[in-house]
Amino acid sequence: MSSNRSGIVTTPPPTSPDLVPGPGRMRNGRGASIVRRRSTWLAGVVLAALVALMAGAPAQAGPASSGALTPVAARPTIVLVHGAFAGPSSWDEVSAALRKDGYTSVAVPLPLSGTVDDIATVRATLDAVAGPKVVVGHSYGGFVISDAAAGRSDVSALVYTAAFVPAAGESIIGLGAGYAPAAFLAPGHLTFDSAGRATITSTNFRDDFAQDLSPRLASTLDRAQTPTDLSILFAPSADVAWPAIPSWYAVSGADRVIDPALQRYMAARAGATTVTFDDASHAGGFTHYSARFTKLVEQAAARR
């Protein structure tokens, strides 16, 4: 057994029984000499093979003088932030696709009790996740991530799907001025709990939020709604991240919550790399188009 400078231990193979000479083959020492030559030759072949493998392996070592190994750069963790009238399970299809492709993701459960609490929740998640991160937001989640990622060096990209991308000082209601209003704002489309928080009625949910989905899948999203404090519509954004962090945007072309024209405006203003899912509902980007949206997230994650 021997050890080379890289620390790899080389163990020569055991001598094969058919190379051990019998008594009649040891005359004049010729049999022993043959065994020694064969053993030396085999050991040389093994050592040469190990050297060749080491030479062809991907370069991971640092400078030759130090001999230290440097780890392969870690992939960023994907932090997924849902919007109003939704919950973290809305990301299930995207999370599964990311996991299949070797990414770790975290779906943040927003309390939807107001912008201050929601932004603080995402910031706490970013603080708790080590290493680089890509932050993804849907709908109101885009407003939240734009604030929560501001000033951070550990967020390498922002990805939006049918999401609000405010400038500093803008509110959701202000961004929507001059564009088609959200379908759920029609009379009778919202119901309120004892705390005054709203959900979209089951009767209207699919048409308002997810018209491109099957009734079964739309019903699943409906049941996962988190009651939402409508103060989020009027609160102004503070500092925002997108002027300093590269962004990507998936426009939902048949959205009934955020006017697609407003989505295109916000994406262009942010300088985002933009794709359009022509017949996607407000939920279509992370469900009906989840495979294509996952690739957009991975494109953002691959950028350094």
PDB file of C-alpha atoms in Angstrom:
ATOM      1  CA  MET A   1       0.000   0.000   0.000  1.00  0.00           C
ATOM      2  CA  SER A   2       1.375   3.423  -0.916  1.00  0.00           C
ATOM      3  CA  SER A   3       0.239   7.010  -0.768  1.00  0.00           C
ATOM      4  CA  ASN A   4       1.013   9.635  -3.425  1.00  0.00           C
ATOM      5  CA  ARG A   5       1.163  13.368  -2.896  1.00  0.00           C
ATOM      6  CA  SER A   6      -2.566  13.822  -3.578  1.00  0.00           C
ATOM      7  CA  GLY A   7      -3.423  11.607  -0.623  1.00  0.00           C
ATOM      8  CA  ILE A   8      -4.841   8.788  -2.793  1.00  0.00           C
ATOM      9  CA  VAL A   9      -3.866   5.435  -1.357  1.00  0.00           C
ATOM     10  CA  THR A  10      -2.833   2.851  -3.944  1.00  0.00           C
ATOM     11  CA  THR A  11      -3.158  -0.808  -3.046  1.00  0.00           C
ATOM     12  CA  PRO A  12      -1.514  -3.238  -5.493  1.00  0.00           C
ATOM     13  CA  PRO A  13      -3.731  -6.184  -6.464  1.00  0.00           C
ATOM     14  CA  PRO A  14      -3.031  -9.512  -4.732  1.00  0.00           C
ATOM     15  CA  THR A  15      -0.822 -12.022  -6.567  1.00  0.00           C
ATOM     16  CA  SER A  16      -2.921 -14.435  -8.611  1.00  0.00           C
ATOM     17  CA  PRO A  17      -2.500 -18.143  -7.609  1.00  0.00           C
ATOM     18  CA  ASP A  18      -1.569 -19.168 -11.141  1.00  0.00           C
ATOM     19  CA  LEU A  19       1.495 -16.923 -10.961  1.00  0.00           C
ATOM     20  CA  VAL A  20       2.846 -18.704  -7.877  1.00  0.00           C
ATOM     21  CA  PRO A  21       5.374 -21.289  -9.136  1.00  0.00           C
ATOM     22  CA  GLY A  22       5.179 -24.886  -8.037  1.00  0.00           C
ATOM     23  CA  PRO A  23       8.212 -26.666  -6.703  1.00  0.00           C
ATOM     24  CA  GLY A  24       9.185 -27.965 -10.131  1.00  0.00           C
ATOM     25  CA  ARG A  25       9.276 -24.445 -11.623  1.00  0.00           C
ATOM     26  CA  MET A  26      11.751 -22.946  -9.199  1.00  0.00           C
ATOM     27  CA  ARG A  27      14.791 -24.638 -10.706  1.00  0.00           C
ATOM     28  CA  ASN A  28      17.759 -22.246 -11.099  1.00  0.00           C
ATOM     29  CA  GLY A  29      15.584 -19.382  -9.733  1.00  0.00           C
ATOM     30  CA  ARG A  30      13.912 -18.806 -13.146  1.00  0.00           C
ATOM     31  CA  GLY A  31      10.340 -19.313 -11.812  1.00  0.00           C
ATOM     32  CA  ALA A  32      10.860 -16.806  -8.993  1.00  0.00           C
ATOM     33  CA  SER A  33      12.328 -14.312 -11.427  1.00  0.00           C
ATOM     34  CA  ILE A  34       9.306 -14.644 -13.742  1.00  0.00           C
ATOM     35  CA  VAL A  35       6.945 -14.043 -10.797  1.00  0.00           C
ATOM     36  CA  ARG A  36       8.882 -10.948  -9.717  1.00  0.00           C
ATOM     37  CA  ARG A  37       8.804  -9.515 -13.260  1.00  0.00           C
ATOM     38  CA  ARG A  38       5.053 -10.191 -13.663  1.00  0.00           C
ATOM     39  CA  SER A  39       4.232  -8.685 -10.261  1.00  0.00           C
ATOM     40  CA  THR A  40       6.310  -5.606 -11.043  1.00  0.00           C
ATOM     41  CA  TRP A  41       4.625  -5.275 -14.456  1.00  0.00           C
ATOM     42  CA  LEU A  42       1.098  -5.553 -12.940  1.00  0.00           C
ATOM     43  CA  ALA A  43       1.858  -2.976 -10.273  1.00  0.00           C
ATOM     44  CA  GLY A  44       3.177  -0.623 -12.966  1.00  0.00           C
ATOM     45  CA  VAL A  45       0.002  -1.042 -15.034  1.00  0.00           C
ATOM     46  CA  VAL A  46      -2.230  -0.298 -12.029  1.00  0.00           C
ATOM     47  CA  LEU A  47      -0.198   2.763 -11.066  1.00  0.00           C
ATOM     48  CA  ALA A  48      -0.232   4.064 -14.652  1.00  0.00           C
ATOM     49  CA  ALA A  49      -4.025   3.640 -14.813  1.00  0.00           C
ATOM     50  CA  LEU A  50      -4.481   5.596 -11.581  1.00  0.00           C
ATOM     51  CA  VAL A  51      -2.260   8.407 -12.847  1.00  0.00           C
ATOM     52  CA  ALA A  52      -4.220   8.540 -16.123  1.00  0.00           C
ATOM     53  CA  LEU A  53      -7.550   8.713 -14.272  1.00  0.00           C
ATOM     54  CA  MET A  54      -6.263  11.511 -12.074  1.00  0.00           C
ATOM     55  CA  ALA A  55      -4.994  13.450 -15.073  1.00  0.00           C
ATOM     56  CA  GLY A  56      -8.349  13.167 -16.851  1.00  0.00           C
ATOM     57  CA  ALA A  57     -10.512  14.083 -13.864  1.00  0.00           C
ATOM     58  CA  PRO A  58     -12.135  17.540 -13.661  1.00  0.00           C
ATOM     59  CA  ALA A  59      -9.770  20.088 -12.210  1.00  0.00           C
ATOM     60  CA  GLN A  60     -10.760  20.754  -8.616  1.00  0.00           C
ATOM     61  CA  ALA A  61      -7.402  21.329  -7.011  1.00  0.00           C
ATOM     62  CA  GLY A  62      -6.212  24.772  -6.025  1.00  0.00           C
ATOM     63  CA  PRO A  63      -2.677  26.024  -6.705  1.00  0.00           C
ATOM     64  CA  ALA A  64      -0.129  23.211  -6.885  1.00  0.00           C
ATOM     65  CA  SER A  65       1.872  24.795  -4.091  1.00  0.00           C
ATOM     66  CA  SER A  66      -0.991  24.514  -1.600  1.00  0.00           C
ATOM     67  CA  GLY A  67      -2.404  21.140  -2.597  1.00  0.00           C
ATOM     68  CA  ALA A  68      -5.836  22.275  -1.292  1.00  0.00           C
ATOM     69  CA  LEU A  69      -9.084  21.208  -2.944  1.00  0.00           C
ATOM     70  CA  THR A  70     -11.652  23.884  -3.791  1.00  0.00           C
ATOM     71  CA  PRO A  71     -15.336  22.808  -3.720  1.00  0.00           C
ATOM     72  CA  VAL A  72     -17.507  23.015  -6.820  1.00  0.00           C
ATOM     73  CA  ALA A  73     -19.609  26.223  -6.708  1.00  0.00           C
ATOM     74  CA  ALA A  74     -22.929  25.511  -5.021  1.00  0.00           C
ATOM     75  CA  ARG A  75     -26.157  26.051  -6.925  1.00  0.00           C
ATOM     76  CA  PRO A  76     -28.295  28.815  -5.476  1.00  0.00           C
ATOM     77  CA  THR A  77     -31.303  27.938  -3.365  1.00  0.00           C
ATOM     78  CA  ILE A  78     -34.581  28.940  -5.025  1.00  0.00           C
ATOM     79  CA  VAL A  79     -36.830  30.895  -2.636  1.00  0.00           C
ATOM     80  CA  LEU A  80     -40.473  30.859  -3.811  1.00  0.00           C
ATOM     81  CA  VAL A  81     -42.929  33.526  -2.603  1.00  0.00           C
ATOM     82  CA  HIS A  82     -46.651  33.180  -3.295  1.00  0.00           C
ATOM     83  CA  GLY A  83     -49.117  36.010  -3.724  1.00  0.00           C
ATOM     84  CA  ALA A  84     -52.437  37.082  -2.272  1.00  0.00           C
ATOM     85  CA  PHE A  85     -55.306  34.555  -2.128  1.00  0.00           C
ATOM     86  CA  ALA A  86     -52.753  31.732  -2.321  1.00  0.00           C
ATOM     87  CA  GLY A  87     -50.440  29.616  -0.171  1.00  0.00           C
ATOM     88  CA  PRO A  88     -47.014  27.964  -0.424  1.00  0.00           C
ATOM     89  CA  SER A  89     -48.510  24.789  -1.928  1.00  0.00           C
ATOM     90  CA  SER A  90     -49.218  26.746  -5.113  1.00  0.00           C
ATOM     91  CA  TRP A  91     -45.531  26.183  -5.936  1.00  0.00           C
ATOM     92  CA  ASP A  92     -45.743  22.386  -5.729  1.00  0.00           C
ATOM     93  CA  GLU A  93     -45.278  21.720  -9.453  1.00  0.00           C
ATOM     94  CA  VAL A  94     -42.364  24.142  -9.765  1.00  0.00           C
ATOM     95  CA  SER A  95     -40.730  22.789  -6.590  1.00  0.00           C
ATOM     96  CA  ALA A  96     -40.964  19.220  -7.884  1.00  0.00           C
ATOM     97  CA  ALA A  97     -39.427  20.185 -11.230  1.00  0.00           C
ATOM     98  CA  LEU A  98     -36.592  22.092  -9.558  1.00  0.00           C
ATOM     99  CA  ARG A  99     -35.877  19.164  -7.245  1.00  0.00           C
ATOM    100  CA  LYS A 100     -35.747  16.792 -10.233  1.00  0.00           C
ATOM    101  CA  ASP A 101     -33.164  19.076 -11.827  1.00  0.00           C
ATOM    102  CA  GLY A 102     -30.999  19.124  -8.717  1.00  0.00           C
ATOM    103  CA  TYR A 103     -32.067  22.403  -7.100  1.00  0.00           C
ATOM    104  CA  THR A 104     -33.100  23.052  -3.517  1.00  0.00           C
ATOM    105  CA  SER A 105     -36.151  25.270  -3.094  1.00  0.00           C
ATOM    106  CA  VAL A 106     -37.979  26.861  -0.174  1.00  0.00           C
ATOM    107  CA  ALA A 107     -41.632  27.929  -0.438  1.00  0.00           C
ATOM    108  CA  VAL A 108     -42.251  30.764   2.034  1.00  0.00           C
ATOM    109  CA  PRO A 109     -45.652  30.853   3.789  1.00  0.00           C
ATOM    110  CA  LEU A 110     -46.671  34.515   3.893  1.00  0.00           C
ATOM    111  CA  PRO A 111     -49.055  35.557   6.679  1.00  0.00           C
ATOM    112  CA  LEU A 112     -50.705  38.014   4.238  1.00  0.00           C
ATOM    113  CA  SER A 113     -51.416  40.259   7.200  1.00  0.00           C
ATOM    114  CA  GLY A 114     -49.789  43.353   5.671  1.00  0.00           C
ATOM    115  CA  THR A 115     -46.690  44.344   3.747  1.00  0.00           C
ATOM    116  CA  VAL A 116     -44.519  44.895   6.835  1.00  0.00           C
ATOM    117  CA  ASP A 117     -45.098  41.356   8.147  1.00  0.00           C
ATOM    118  CA  ASP A 118     -44.844  39.742   4.733  1.00  0.00           C
ATOM    119  CA  ILE A 119     -41.570  41.463   3.802  1.00  0.00           C
ATOM    120  CA  ALA A 120     -40.117  40.632   7.224  1.00  0.00           C
ATOM    121  CA  THR A 121     -41.084  36.962   6.729  1.00  0.00           C
ATOM    122  CA  VAL A 122     -39.197  36.748   3.444  1.00  0.00           C
ATOM    123  CA  ARG A 123     -36.175  38.581   4.854  1.00  0.00           C
ATOM    124  CA  ALA A 124     -36.039  36.139   7.757  1.00  0.00           C
ATOM    125  CA  THR A 125     -36.122  33.227   5.312  1.00  0.00           C
ATOM    126  CA  LEU A 126     -33.285  34.732   3.258  1.00  0.00           C
ATOM    127  CA  ASP A 127     -31.261  35.201   6.442  1.00  0.00           C
ATOM    128  CA  ALA A 128     -31.836  31.559   7.404  1.00  0.00           C
ATOM    129  CA  VAL A 129     -30.779  30.077   4.048  1.00  0.00           C
ATOM    130  CA  ALA A 130     -27.023  29.873   3.582  1.00  0.00           C
ATOM    131  CA  GLY A 131     -25.299  30.697   0.325  1.00  0.00           C
ATOM    132  CA  PRO A 132     -26.562  32.327  -2.865  1.00  0.00           C
ATOM    133  CA  LYS A 133     -30.273  32.603  -3.556  1.00  0.00           C
ATOM    134  CA  VAL A 134     -32.642  33.241  -6.461  1.00  0.00           C
ATOM    135  CA  VAL A 135     -35.920  34.765  -5.283  1.00  0.00           C
ATOM    136  CA  VAL A 136     -39.149  34.097  -7.184  1.00  0.00           C
ATOM    137  CA  GLY A 137     -42.437  35.950  -6.712  1.00  0.00           C
ATOM    138  CA  HIS A 138     -45.980  35.558  -8.013  1.00  0.00           C
ATOM    139  CA  SER A 139     -48.551  38.374  -8.011  1.00  0.00           C
ATOM    140  CA  TYR A 140     -48.312  40.298  -4.710  1.00  0.00           C
ATOM    141  CA  GLY A 141     -45.263  38.113  -3.985  1.00  0.00           C
ATOM    142  CA  GLY A 142     -43.433  40.180  -6.610  1.00  0.00           C
ATOM    143  CA  PHE A 143     -44.067  43.320  -4.549  1.00  0.00           C
ATOM    144  CA  VAL A 144     -42.757  41.526  -1.454  1.00  0.00           C
ATOM    145  CA  ILE A 145     -39.550  40.172  -3.004  1.00  0.00           C
ATOM    146  CA  SER A 146     -38.744  43.515  -4.612  1.00  0.00           C
ATOM    147  CA  ASP A 147     -38.511  45.014  -1.111  1.00  0.00           C
ATOM    148  CA  ALA A 148     -37.182  41.996   0.783  1.00  0.00           C
ATOM    149  CA  ALA A 149     -34.170  41.482  -1.511  1.00  0.00           C
ATOM    150  CA  ALA A 150     -33.116  45.149  -1.558  1.00  0.00           C
ATOM    151  CA  GLY A 151     -29.521  45.706  -0.491  1.00  0.00           C
ATOM    152  CA  ARG A 152     -28.640  42.009  -0.314  1.00  0.00           C
ATOM    153  CA  SER A 153     -25.501  40.581  -1.884  1.00  0.00           C
ATOM    154  CA  ASP A 154     -26.658  36.962  -1.485  1.00  0.00           C
ATOM    155  CA  VAL A 155     -29.542  37.276  -3.987  1.00  0.00           C
ATOM    156  CA  SER A 156     -28.252  36.795  -7.516  1.00  0.00           C
ATOM    157  CA  ALA A 157     -31.529  37.071  -9.446  1.00  0.00           C
ATOM    158  CA  LEU A 158     -35.213  37.972  -9.145  1.00  0.00           C
ATOM    159  CA  VAL A 159     -37.834  36.036 -11.116  1.00  0.00           C
ATOM    160  CA  TYR A 160     -41.431  37.183 -11.490  1.00  0.00           C
ATOM    161  CA  THR A 161     -44.530  35.462 -12.836  1.00  0.00           C
ATOM    162  CA  ALA A 162     -47.682  37.565 -13.301  1.00  0.00           C
ATOM    163  CA  ALA A 163     -46.305  39.760 -10.530  1.00  0.00           C
ATOM    164  CA  PHE A 164     -46.145  43.342  -9.335  1.00  0.00           C
ATOM    165  CA  VAL A 165     -42.743  45.008  -9.688  1.00  0.00           C
ATOM    166  CA  PRO A 166     -43.064  48.376  -7.945  1.00  0.00           C
ATOM    167  CA  ALA A 167     -40.660  51.265  -7.930  1.00  0.00           C
ATOM    168  CA  ALA A 168     -39.880  52.846  -4.574  1.00  0.00           C
ATOM    169  CA  GLY A 169     -42.964  54.600  -3.228  1.00  0.00           C
ATOM    170  CA  GLU A 170     -45.467  52.851  -5.507  1.00  0.00           C
ATOM    171  CA  SER A 171     -48.468  50.875  -4.260  1.00  0.00           C
ATOM    172  CA  ILE A 172     -50.326  48.076  -5.995  1.00  0.00           C
ATOM    173  CA  ILE A 173     -53.426  50.199  -6.408  1.00  0.00           C
ATOM    174  CA  GLY A 174     -51.306  53.011  -7.853  1.00  0.00           C
ATOM    175  CA  LEU A 175     -49.592  50.690 -10.321  1.00  0.00           C
ATOM    176  CA  GLY A 176     -52.994  49.538 -11.594  1.00  0.00           C
ATOM    177  CA  ALA A 177     -54.271  53.020 -12.412  1.00  0.00           C
ATOM    178  CA  GLY A 178     -55.231  53.212 -16.086  1.00  0.00           C
ATOM    179  CA  TYR A 179     -55.216  49.420 -16.561  1.00  0.00           C
ATOM    180  CA  ALA A 180     -58.004  46.829 -16.405  1.00  0.00           C
ATOM    181  CA  PRO A 181     -58.938  46.207 -12.737  1.00  0.00           C
ATOM    182  CA  ALA A 182     -58.609  42.821 -11.098  1.00  0.00           C
ATOM    183  CA  ALA A 183     -61.648  40.606 -11.745  1.00  0.00           C
ATOM    184  CA  PHE A 184     -61.960  39.748  -8.048  1.00  0.00           C
ATOM    185  CA  LEU A 185     -62.752  43.388  -7.268  1.00  0.00           C
ATOM    186  CA  ALA A 186     -66.163  43.013  -8.917  1.00  0.00           C
ATOM    187  CA  PRO A 187     -69.060  43.156  -6.406  1.00  0.00           C
ATOM    188  CA  GLY A 188     -69.682  39.865  -4.634  1.00  0.00           C
ATOM    189  CA  HIS A 189     -66.436  38.174  -5.697  1.00  0.00           C
ATOM    190  CA  LEU A 190     -64.782  38.457  -2.262  1.00  0.00           C
ATOM    191  CA  THR A 191     -65.826  37.101   1.107  1.00  0.00           C
ATOM    192  CA  PHE A 192     -64.433  38.285   4.460  1.00  0.00           C
ATOM    193  CA  ASP A 193     -63.627  36.493   7.712  1.00  0.00           C
ATOM    194  CA  SER A 194     -64.088  37.833  11.233  1.00  0.00           C
ATOM    195  CA  ALA A 195     -60.713  39.610  11.069  1.00  0.00           C
ATOM    196  CA  GLY A 196     -61.735  41.406   7.893  1.00  0.00           C
ATOM    197  CA  ARG A 197     -59.405  39.393   5.659  1.00  0.00           C
ATOM    198  CA  ALA A 198     -60.581  38.474   2.190  1.00  0.00           C
ATOM    199  CA  THR A 199     -60.692  35.352   0.029  1.00  0.00           C
ATOM    200  CA  ILE A 200     -62.105  34.959  -3.461  1.00  0.00           C
ATOM    201  CA  THR A 201     -65.416  33.099  -3.361  1.00  0.00           C
ATOM    202  CA  SER A 202     -65.312  29.522  -4.623  1.00  0.00           C
ATOM    203  CA  THR A 203     -67.980  30.417  -7.161  1.00  0.00           C
ATOM    204  CA  ASN A 204     -65.694  33.001  -8.774  1.00  0.00           C
ATOM    205  CA  PHE A 205     -62.217  31.660  -8.068  1.00  0.00           C
ATOM    206  CA  ARG A 206     -61.624  29.703 -11.276  1.00  0.00           C
ATOM    207  CA  ASP A 207     -62.939  32.419 -13.616  1.00  0.00           C
ATOM    208  CA  ASP A 208     -61.089  35.220 -11.818  1.00  0.00           C
ATOM    209  CA  PHE A 209     -57.799  33.497 -10.986  1.00  0.00           C
ATOM    210  CA  ALA A 210     -57.272  30.265 -12.898  1.00  0.00           C
ATOM    211  CA  GLN A 211     -59.515  29.989 -15.952  1.00  0.00           C
ATOM    212  CA  ASP A 212     -56.953  27.953 -17.940  1.00  0.00           C
ATOM    213  CA  LEU A 213     -56.865  25.180 -15.336  1.00  0.00           C
ATOM    214  CA  SER A 214     -59.101  22.151 -14.972  1.00  0.00           C
ATOM    215  CA  PRO A 215     -61.904  22.512 -12.406  1.00  0.00           C
ATOM    216  CA  ARG A 216     -60.108  19.982 -10.194  1.00  0.00           C
ATOM    217  CA  LEU A 217     -56.798  21.868 -10.112  1.00  0.00           C
ATOM    218  CA  ALA A 218     -58.517  25.231  -9.770  1.00  0.00           C
ATOM    219  CA  SER A 219     -60.457  23.820  -6.820  1.00  0.00           C
ATOM    220  CA  THR A 220     -57.193  22.682  -5.204  1.00  0.00           C
ATOM    221  CA  LEU A 221     -55.788  26.207  -5.430  1.00  0.00           C
ATOM    222  CA  ASP A 222     -59.064  27.633  -4.144  1.00  0.00           C
ATOM    223  CA  ARG A 223     -58.926  25.466  -1.008  1.00  0.00           C
ATOM    224  CA  ALA A 224     -55.310  26.559  -0.390  1.00  0.00           C
ATOM    225  CA  GLN A 225     -56.183  30.273  -0.249  1.00  0.00           C
ATOM    226  CA  THR A 226     -54.719  32.243   2.662  1.00  0.00           C
ATOM    227  CA  PRO A 227     -57.087  35.019   3.785  1.00  0.00           C
ATOM    228  CA  THR A 228     -55.556  38.328   2.740  1.00  0.00           C
ATOM    229  CA  ASP A 229     -55.553  41.729   4.401  1.00  0.00           C
ATOM    230  CA  LEU A 230     -56.484  44.160   1.628  1.00  0.00           C
ATOM    231  CA  SER A 231     -54.260  46.841   3.144  1.00  0.00           C
ATOM    232  CA  ILE A 232     -51.556  45.327   0.927  1.00  0.00           C
ATOM    233  CA  LEU A 233     -53.186  47.071  -2.043  1.00  0.00           C
ATOM    234  CA  PHE A 234     -52.505  50.541  -0.638  1.00  0.00           C
ATOM    235  CA  ALA A 235     -49.136  50.238   1.158  1.00  0.00           C
ATOM    236  CA  PRO A 236     -46.215  51.925  -0.633  1.00  0.00           C
ATOM    237  CA  SER A 237     -43.056  50.065  -1.485  1.00  0.00           C
ATOM    238  CA  ALA A 238     -39.895  51.202   0.281  1.00  0.00           C
ATOM    239  CA  ASP A 239     -36.482  50.425  -1.221  1.00  0.00           C
ATOM    240  CA  VAL A 240     -36.529  47.973  -4.135  1.00  0.00           C
ATOM    241  CA  ALA A 241     -34.015  45.432  -5.377  1.00  0.00           C
ATOM    242  CA  TRP A 242     -34.554  45.213  -9.122  1.00  0.00           C
ATOM    243  CA  PRO A 243     -32.431  48.225 -10.162  1.00  0.00           C
ATOM    244  CA  ALA A 244     -29.381  46.416  -8.736  1.00  0.00           C
ATOM    245  CA  ILE A 245     -30.260  42.719  -9.238  1.00  0.00           C
ATOM    246  CA  PRO A 246     -30.923  41.111 -12.666  1.00  0.00           C
ATOM    247  CA  SER A 247     -34.531  40.051 -13.185  1.00  0.00           C
ATOM    248  CA  TRP A 248     -36.625  37.694 -15.302  1.00  0.00           C
ATOM    249  CA  TYR A 249     -40.386  37.983 -15.946  1.00  0.00           C
ATOM    250  CA  ALA A 250     -43.027  35.565 -17.256  1.00  0.00           C
ATOM    251  CA  VAL A 251     -46.071  37.491 -18.537  1.00  0.00           C
ATOM    252  CA  SER A 252     -49.429  35.712 -18.290  1.00  0.00           C
ATOM    253  CA  GLY A 253     -51.122  36.735 -21.511  1.00  0.00           C
ATOM    254  CA  ALA A 254     -54.709  35.967 -20.435  1.00  0.00           C
ATOM    255  CA  ASP A 255     -54.438  37.224 -16.848  1.00  0.00           C
ATOM    256  CA  ARG A 256     -57.647  38.539 -15.220  1.00  0.00           C
ATOM    257  CA  VAL A 257     -55.971  39.798 -12.038  1.00  0.00           C
ATOM    258  CA  ILE A 258     -53.029  41.850 -13.372  1.00  0.00           C
ATOM    259  CA  ASP A 259     -53.568  43.365 -16.810  1.00  0.00           C
ATOM    260  CA  PRO A 260     -50.996  41.773 -19.175  1.00  0.00           C
ATOM    261  CA  ALA A 261     -50.208  45.260 -20.504  1.00  0.00           C
ATOM    262  CA  LEU A 262     -49.238  46.332 -16.973  1.00  0.00           C
ATOM    263  CA  GLN A 263     -47.088  43.212 -16.628  1.00  0.00           C
ATOM    264  CA  ARG A 264     -45.223  44.050 -19.828  1.00  0.00           C
ATOM    265  CA  TYR A 265     -44.719  47.638 -18.669  1.00  0.00           C
ATOM    266  CA  MET A 266     -43.270  46.600 -15.305  1.00  0.00           C
ATOM    267  CA  ALA A 267     -41.015  43.963 -16.901  1.00  0.00           C
ATOM    268  CA  ALA A 268     -39.665  46.456 -19.434  1.00  0.00           C
ATOM    269  CA  ARG A 269     -39.078  49.110 -16.790  1.00  0.00           C
ATOM    270  CA  ALA A 270     -37.079  46.622 -14.705  1.00  0.00           C
ATOM    271  CA  GLY A 271     -35.027  45.556 -17.738  1.00  0.00           C
ATOM    272  CA  ALA A 272     -36.174  41.993 -17.146  1.00  0.00           C
ATOM    273  CA  THR A 273     -35.530  39.110 -19.499  1.00  0.00           C
ATOM    274  CA  THR A 274     -39.134  38.464 -20.513  1.00  0.00           C
ATOM    275  CA  VAL A 275     -41.173  35.557 -21.867  1.00  0.00           C
ATOM    276  CA  THR A 276     -44.921  35.478 -22.514  1.00  0.00           C
ATOM    277  CA  PHE A 277     -47.266  32.557 -21.892  1.00  0.00           C
ATOM    278  CA  ASP A 278     -49.986  33.631 -24.292  1.00  0.00           C
ATOM    279  CA  ASP A 279     -53.037  31.886 -22.824  1.00  0.00           C
ATOM    280  CA  ALA A 280     -51.919  31.711 -19.184  1.00  0.00           C
ATOM    281  CA  SER A 281     -54.273  32.778 -16.421  1.00  0.00           C
ATOM    282  CA  HIS A 282     -53.039  34.512 -13.285  1.00  0.00           C
ATOM    283  CA  ALA A 283     -52.074  31.052 -11.961  1.00  0.00           C
ATOM    284  CA  GLY A 284     -51.007  29.601 -15.297  1.00  0.00           C
ATOM    285  CA  GLY A 285     -47.313  30.490 -15.025  1.00  0.00           C
ATOM    286  CA  PHE A 286     -46.677  28.115 -12.137  1.00  0.00           C
ATOM    287  CA  THR A 287     -49.211  25.412 -13.088  1.00  0.00           C
ATOM    288  CA  HIS A 288     -50.181  25.049 -16.744  1.00  0.00           C
ATOM    289  CA  TYR A 289     -46.781  26.449 -17.805  1.00  0.00           C
ATOM    290  CA  SER A 290     -44.795  25.170 -14.842  1.00  0.00           C
ATOM    291  CA  ALA A 291     -42.218  23.313 -16.976  1.00  0.00           C
ATOM    292  CA  ARG A 292     -41.390  26.390 -19.046  1.00  0.00           C
ATOM    293  CA  PHE A 293     -41.414  28.639 -16.023  1.00  0.00           C
ATOM    294  CA  THR A 294     -39.048  26.296 -14.178  1.00  0.00           C
ATOM    295  CA  LYS A 295     -36.601  26.578 -17.082  1.00  0.00           C
ATOM    296  CA  LEU A 296     -36.799  30.367 -16.810  1.00  0.00           C
ATOM    297  CA  VAL A 297     -35.955  30.119 -13.088  1.00  0.00           C
ATOM    298  CA  GLU A 298     -33.048  27.806 -13.867  1.00  0.00           C
ATOM    299  CA  GLN A 299     -31.817  30.222 -16.534  1.00  0.00           C
ATOM    300  CA  ALA A 300     -31.726  32.927 -13.873  1.00  0.00           C
ATOM    301  CA  ALA A 301     -30.012  30.559 -11.428  1.00  0.00           C
ATOM    302  CA  ALA A 302     -27.295  29.687 -13.933  1.00  0.00           C
ATOM    303  CA  ARG A 303     -26.269  33.311 -14.314  1.00  0.00           C
ATOM    304  CA  ARG A 304     -23.334  34.470 -12.191  1.00  0.00           C
TER     305      ARG A 304
END
